[in-house]
Short mmCIF file of C-alpha atoms in Angstrom, two decimals:
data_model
loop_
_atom_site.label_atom_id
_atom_site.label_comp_id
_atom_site.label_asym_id
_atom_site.label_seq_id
_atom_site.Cartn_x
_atom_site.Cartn_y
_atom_site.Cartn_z
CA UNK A 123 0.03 -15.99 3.72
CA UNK A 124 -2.52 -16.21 6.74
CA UNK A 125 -3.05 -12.81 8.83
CA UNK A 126 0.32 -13.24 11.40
CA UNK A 127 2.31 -13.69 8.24
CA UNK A 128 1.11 -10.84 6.60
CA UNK A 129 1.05 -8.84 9.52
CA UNK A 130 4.86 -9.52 9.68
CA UNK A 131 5.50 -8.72 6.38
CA UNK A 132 3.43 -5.47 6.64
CA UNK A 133 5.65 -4.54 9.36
CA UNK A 134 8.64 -4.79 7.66
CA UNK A 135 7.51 -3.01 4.58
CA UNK A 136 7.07 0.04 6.96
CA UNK A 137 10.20 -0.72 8.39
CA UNK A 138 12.11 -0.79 5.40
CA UNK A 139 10.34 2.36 3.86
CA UNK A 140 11.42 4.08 7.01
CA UNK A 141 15.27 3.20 6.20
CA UNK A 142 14.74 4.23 2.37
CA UNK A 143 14.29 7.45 2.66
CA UNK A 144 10.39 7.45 3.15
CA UNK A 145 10.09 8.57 6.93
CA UNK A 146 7.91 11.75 7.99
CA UNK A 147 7.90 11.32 11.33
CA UNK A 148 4.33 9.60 12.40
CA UNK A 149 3.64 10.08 8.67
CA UNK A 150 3.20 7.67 6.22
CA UNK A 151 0.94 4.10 5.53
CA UNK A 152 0.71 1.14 4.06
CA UNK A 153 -1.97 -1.60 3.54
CA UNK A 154 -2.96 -4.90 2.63
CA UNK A 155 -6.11 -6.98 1.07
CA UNK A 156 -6.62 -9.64 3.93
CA UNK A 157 -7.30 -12.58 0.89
CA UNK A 158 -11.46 -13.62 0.41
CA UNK A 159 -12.11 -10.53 2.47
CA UNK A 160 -13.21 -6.90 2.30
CA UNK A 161 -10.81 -5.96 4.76
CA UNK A 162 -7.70 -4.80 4.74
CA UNK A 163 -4.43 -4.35 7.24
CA UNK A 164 -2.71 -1.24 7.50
CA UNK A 165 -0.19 0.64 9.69
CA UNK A 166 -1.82 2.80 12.18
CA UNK A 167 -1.91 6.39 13.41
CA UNK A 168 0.64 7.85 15.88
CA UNK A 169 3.52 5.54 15.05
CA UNK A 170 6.27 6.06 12.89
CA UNK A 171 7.07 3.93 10.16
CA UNK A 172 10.29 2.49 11.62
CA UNK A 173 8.33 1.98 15.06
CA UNK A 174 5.89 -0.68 13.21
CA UNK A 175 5.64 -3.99 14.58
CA UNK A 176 3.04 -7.08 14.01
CA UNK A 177 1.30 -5.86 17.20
CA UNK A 178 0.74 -2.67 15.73
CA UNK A 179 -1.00 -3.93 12.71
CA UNK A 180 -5.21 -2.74 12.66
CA UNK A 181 -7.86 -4.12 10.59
CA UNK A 182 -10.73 -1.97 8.83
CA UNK A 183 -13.05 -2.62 6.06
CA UNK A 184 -13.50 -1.15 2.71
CA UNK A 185 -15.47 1.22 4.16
CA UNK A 186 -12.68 2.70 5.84
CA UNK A 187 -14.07 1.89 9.44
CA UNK A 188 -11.30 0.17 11.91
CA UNK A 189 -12.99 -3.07 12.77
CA UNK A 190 -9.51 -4.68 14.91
CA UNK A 191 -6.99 -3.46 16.93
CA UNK A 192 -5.47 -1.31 19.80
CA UNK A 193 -4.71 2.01 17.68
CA UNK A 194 -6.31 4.70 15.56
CA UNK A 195 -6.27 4.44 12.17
CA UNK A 196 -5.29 7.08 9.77
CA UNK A 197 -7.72 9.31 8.59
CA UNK A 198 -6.38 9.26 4.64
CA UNK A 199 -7.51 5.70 4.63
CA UNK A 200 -9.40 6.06 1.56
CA UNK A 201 -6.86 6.44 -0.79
CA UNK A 202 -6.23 2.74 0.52
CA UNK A 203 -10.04 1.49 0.52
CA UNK A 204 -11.19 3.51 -2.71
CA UNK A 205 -8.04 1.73 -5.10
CA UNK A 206 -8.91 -1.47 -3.46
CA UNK A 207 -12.25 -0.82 -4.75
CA UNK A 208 -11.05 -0.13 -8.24
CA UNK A 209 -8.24 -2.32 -8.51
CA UNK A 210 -8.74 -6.22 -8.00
CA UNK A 211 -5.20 -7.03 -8.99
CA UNK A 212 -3.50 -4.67 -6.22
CA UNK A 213 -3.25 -5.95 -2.88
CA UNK A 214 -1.03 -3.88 -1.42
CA UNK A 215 -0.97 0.36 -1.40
CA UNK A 216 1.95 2.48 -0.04
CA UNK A 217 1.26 5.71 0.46
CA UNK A 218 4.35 8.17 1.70
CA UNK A 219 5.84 11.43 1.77
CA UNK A 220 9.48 10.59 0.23
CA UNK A 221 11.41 14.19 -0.30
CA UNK A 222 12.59 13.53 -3.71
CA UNK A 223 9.00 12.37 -5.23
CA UNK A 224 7.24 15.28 -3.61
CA UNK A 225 10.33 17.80 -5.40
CA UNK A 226 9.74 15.88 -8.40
CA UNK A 227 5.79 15.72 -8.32
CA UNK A 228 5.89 19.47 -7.95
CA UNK A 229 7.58 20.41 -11.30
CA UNK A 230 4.87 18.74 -12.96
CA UNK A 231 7.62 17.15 -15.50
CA UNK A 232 7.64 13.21 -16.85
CA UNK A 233 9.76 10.24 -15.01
CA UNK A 234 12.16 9.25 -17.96
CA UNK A 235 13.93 5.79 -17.35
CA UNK A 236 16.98 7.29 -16.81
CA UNK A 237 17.75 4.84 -14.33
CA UNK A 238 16.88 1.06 -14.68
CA UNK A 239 14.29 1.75 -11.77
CA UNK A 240 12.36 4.17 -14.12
CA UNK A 241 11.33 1.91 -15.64
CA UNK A 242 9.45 0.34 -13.72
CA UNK A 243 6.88 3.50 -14.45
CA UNK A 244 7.61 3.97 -18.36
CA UNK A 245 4.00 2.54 -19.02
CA UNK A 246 2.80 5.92 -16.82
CA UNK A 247 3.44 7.69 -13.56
CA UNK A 248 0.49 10.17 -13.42
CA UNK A 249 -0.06 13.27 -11.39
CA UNK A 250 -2.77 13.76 -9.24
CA UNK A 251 -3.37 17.27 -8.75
CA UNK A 252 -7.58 17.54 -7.95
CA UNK A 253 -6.24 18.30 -4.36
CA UNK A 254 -3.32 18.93 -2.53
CA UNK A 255 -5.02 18.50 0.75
CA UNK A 256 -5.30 15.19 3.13
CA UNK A 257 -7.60 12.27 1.15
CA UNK A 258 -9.99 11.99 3.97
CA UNK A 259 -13.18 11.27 2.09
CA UNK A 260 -14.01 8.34 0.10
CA UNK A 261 -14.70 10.66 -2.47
CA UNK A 262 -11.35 12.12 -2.87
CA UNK A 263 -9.97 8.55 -2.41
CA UNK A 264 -12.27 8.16 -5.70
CA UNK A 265 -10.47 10.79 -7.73
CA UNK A 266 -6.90 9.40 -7.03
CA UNK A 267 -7.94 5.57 -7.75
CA UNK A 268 -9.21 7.36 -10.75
CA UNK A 269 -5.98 9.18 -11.96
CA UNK A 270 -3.87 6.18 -11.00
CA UNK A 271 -5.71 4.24 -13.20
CA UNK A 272 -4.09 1.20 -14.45
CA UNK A 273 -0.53 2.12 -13.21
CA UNK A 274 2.02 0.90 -10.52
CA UNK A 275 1.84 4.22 -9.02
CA UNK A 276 1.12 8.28 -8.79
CA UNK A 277 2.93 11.02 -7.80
CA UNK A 278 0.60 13.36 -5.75
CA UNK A 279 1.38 17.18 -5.98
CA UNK A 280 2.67 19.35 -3.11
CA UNK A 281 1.95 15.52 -1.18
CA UNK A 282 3.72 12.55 -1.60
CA UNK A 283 2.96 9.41 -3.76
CA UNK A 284 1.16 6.62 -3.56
CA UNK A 285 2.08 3.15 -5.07
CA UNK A 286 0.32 0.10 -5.69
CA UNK A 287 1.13 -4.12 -6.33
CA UNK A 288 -0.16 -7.55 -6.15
CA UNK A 289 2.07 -8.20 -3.05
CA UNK A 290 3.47 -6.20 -0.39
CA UNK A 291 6.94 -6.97 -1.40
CA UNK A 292 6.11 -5.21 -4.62
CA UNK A 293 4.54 -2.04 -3.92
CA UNK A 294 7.16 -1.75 -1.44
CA UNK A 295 9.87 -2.48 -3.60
CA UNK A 296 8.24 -0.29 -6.59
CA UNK A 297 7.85 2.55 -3.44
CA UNK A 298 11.65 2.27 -2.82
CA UNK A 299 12.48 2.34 -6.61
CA UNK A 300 10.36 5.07 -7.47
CA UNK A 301 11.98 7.67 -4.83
CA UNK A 302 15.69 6.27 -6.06
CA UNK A 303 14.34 7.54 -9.73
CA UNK A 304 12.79 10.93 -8.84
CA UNK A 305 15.97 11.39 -7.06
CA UNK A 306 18.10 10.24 -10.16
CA UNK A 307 16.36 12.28 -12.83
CA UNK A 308 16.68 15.34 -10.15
CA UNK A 309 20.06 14.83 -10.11
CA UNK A 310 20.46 14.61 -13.98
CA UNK A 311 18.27 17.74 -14.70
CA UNK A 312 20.02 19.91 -12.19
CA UNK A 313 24.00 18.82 -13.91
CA UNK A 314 22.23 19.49 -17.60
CA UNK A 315 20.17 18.07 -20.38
CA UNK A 316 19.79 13.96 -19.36
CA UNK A 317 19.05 11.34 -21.78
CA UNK A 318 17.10 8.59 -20.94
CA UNK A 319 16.53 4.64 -22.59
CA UNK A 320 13.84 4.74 -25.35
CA UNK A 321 10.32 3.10 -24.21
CA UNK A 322 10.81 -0.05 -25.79
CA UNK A 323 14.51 -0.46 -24.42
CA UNK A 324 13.02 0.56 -20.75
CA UNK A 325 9.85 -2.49 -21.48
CA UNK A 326 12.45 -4.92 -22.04
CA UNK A 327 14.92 -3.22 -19.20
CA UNK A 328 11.83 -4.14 -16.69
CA UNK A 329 11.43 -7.45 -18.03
CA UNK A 330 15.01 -8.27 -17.91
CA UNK A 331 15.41 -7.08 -14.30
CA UNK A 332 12.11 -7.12 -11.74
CA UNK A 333 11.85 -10.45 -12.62
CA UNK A 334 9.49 -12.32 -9.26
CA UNK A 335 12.92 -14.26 -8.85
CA UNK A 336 14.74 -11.05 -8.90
CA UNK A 337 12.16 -8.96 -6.68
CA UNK A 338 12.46 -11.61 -3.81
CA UNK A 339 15.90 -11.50 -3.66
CA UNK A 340 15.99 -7.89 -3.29
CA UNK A 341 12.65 -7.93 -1.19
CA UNK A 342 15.01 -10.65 1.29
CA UNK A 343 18.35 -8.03 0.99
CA UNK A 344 16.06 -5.48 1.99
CA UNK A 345 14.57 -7.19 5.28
CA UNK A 346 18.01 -8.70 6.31
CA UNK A 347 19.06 -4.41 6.71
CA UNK A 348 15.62 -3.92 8.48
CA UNK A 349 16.41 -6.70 10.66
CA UNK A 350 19.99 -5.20 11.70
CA UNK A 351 18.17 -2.06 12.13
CA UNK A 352 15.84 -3.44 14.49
CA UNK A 353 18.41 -5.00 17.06
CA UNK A 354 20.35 -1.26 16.91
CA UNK A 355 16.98 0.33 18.29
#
């Protein structure tokens, strides 16, 4: 993709996170690696998610300083620039407040694949619990990279979660997924004792369905609803 397409696809990804559950008012961000740079795109301050636009889009470096654009950036841009760092296969990092991650983050339990969109995480969904304050340093941007580790994402106690993928179409898919699962499991525990599919069964549950073929279909399903939400506002 060159930079307009990627700012339009950024701007959905916000936009579609906004319809799934993952608004907090001006709350909320997601990046991008610009390719063969050490910059990055990312949603900016003051705007909510469902506000985003192409226009909107800023540009800082891995340094976390905003070297493009019209508005402030936000200041927990490290947990963006510091898994960059550490992570040369992600290019894209979500990082939101979704109600039913931050309930399940704070119990401190396990995400079971008791749906098929846990397991998407059955190879790990740590908890980072150093802090439960704002990442505004790089070196607390440092300790989350760190607990994430190699995983597709982290739940972040008493604060949101934060999840990570080669493309933005699958971090923000994986974002979406992993709220539907907290929510599930929530569900489950609260009715009685859930089961869940074994760790092998979930592997092979993953492979079977977020397929790349699979993922851009939903990734398209998912933009066609942002679109129709977009002409109501």
């Amino acid at each position: 993709m060159n930079i307009k397409e990627l700012k339009e696809t950024l701007a959905y990804s916000c936009n579609i996170l906004a319809n799934e559950g993952h608004w907090d008012q001006i709350l909320g961000h997601v990046s991008v690696r610009i390719p063969k740079q050490d910059r990055i795109l990312m949603k900016p301050h003051s705007f909510g998610l469902e506000e985003i636009r192409p226009q909107h889009i800023i540009v800082c470096n891995l340094d976390g300083k905003k070297i493009e654009g019209k508005y402030e950036r936000h200041s927990e841009i490290f947990i963006h620039t510091e898994i960059f760092k550490a992570r040369p296969d992600v290019n894209c990092v979500v990082h939101t407040h979704p109600p039913y991650a931050i309930a399940f983050g704070s119990l401190r339990q396990p995400l079971r694949p008791v749906s098929h969109e846990g397991s998407i995480f059955c190879e790990g969904l740590p908890l980072f619990d150093y802090t439960t304050a704002l990442i505004r340093t790089p070196e607390l941007g440092r300790e989350v990279a760190k607990t994430l580790g190699s995983c597709r994402g982290v739940l972040m106690k008493n604060h949101g979660s934060t999840v990570v993928g080669d493309s933005i179409e699958v971090a923000t898919l994986y974002a979406v997924f992993l709220e539907k699962a907290a929510r599930i499991q929530l569900l489950a525990t609260a009715s009685g004792e859930p089961s869940w599919t074994s760790d092998e069964e979930a592997k092979a549950k993953f492979e079977q369905i977020y397929t790349p073929h699979r993922l851009g279909s939903m990734w398209d399903y998912f933009v066609r609803r942002a679109k129709k939400e977009r002409k109501r506002s």
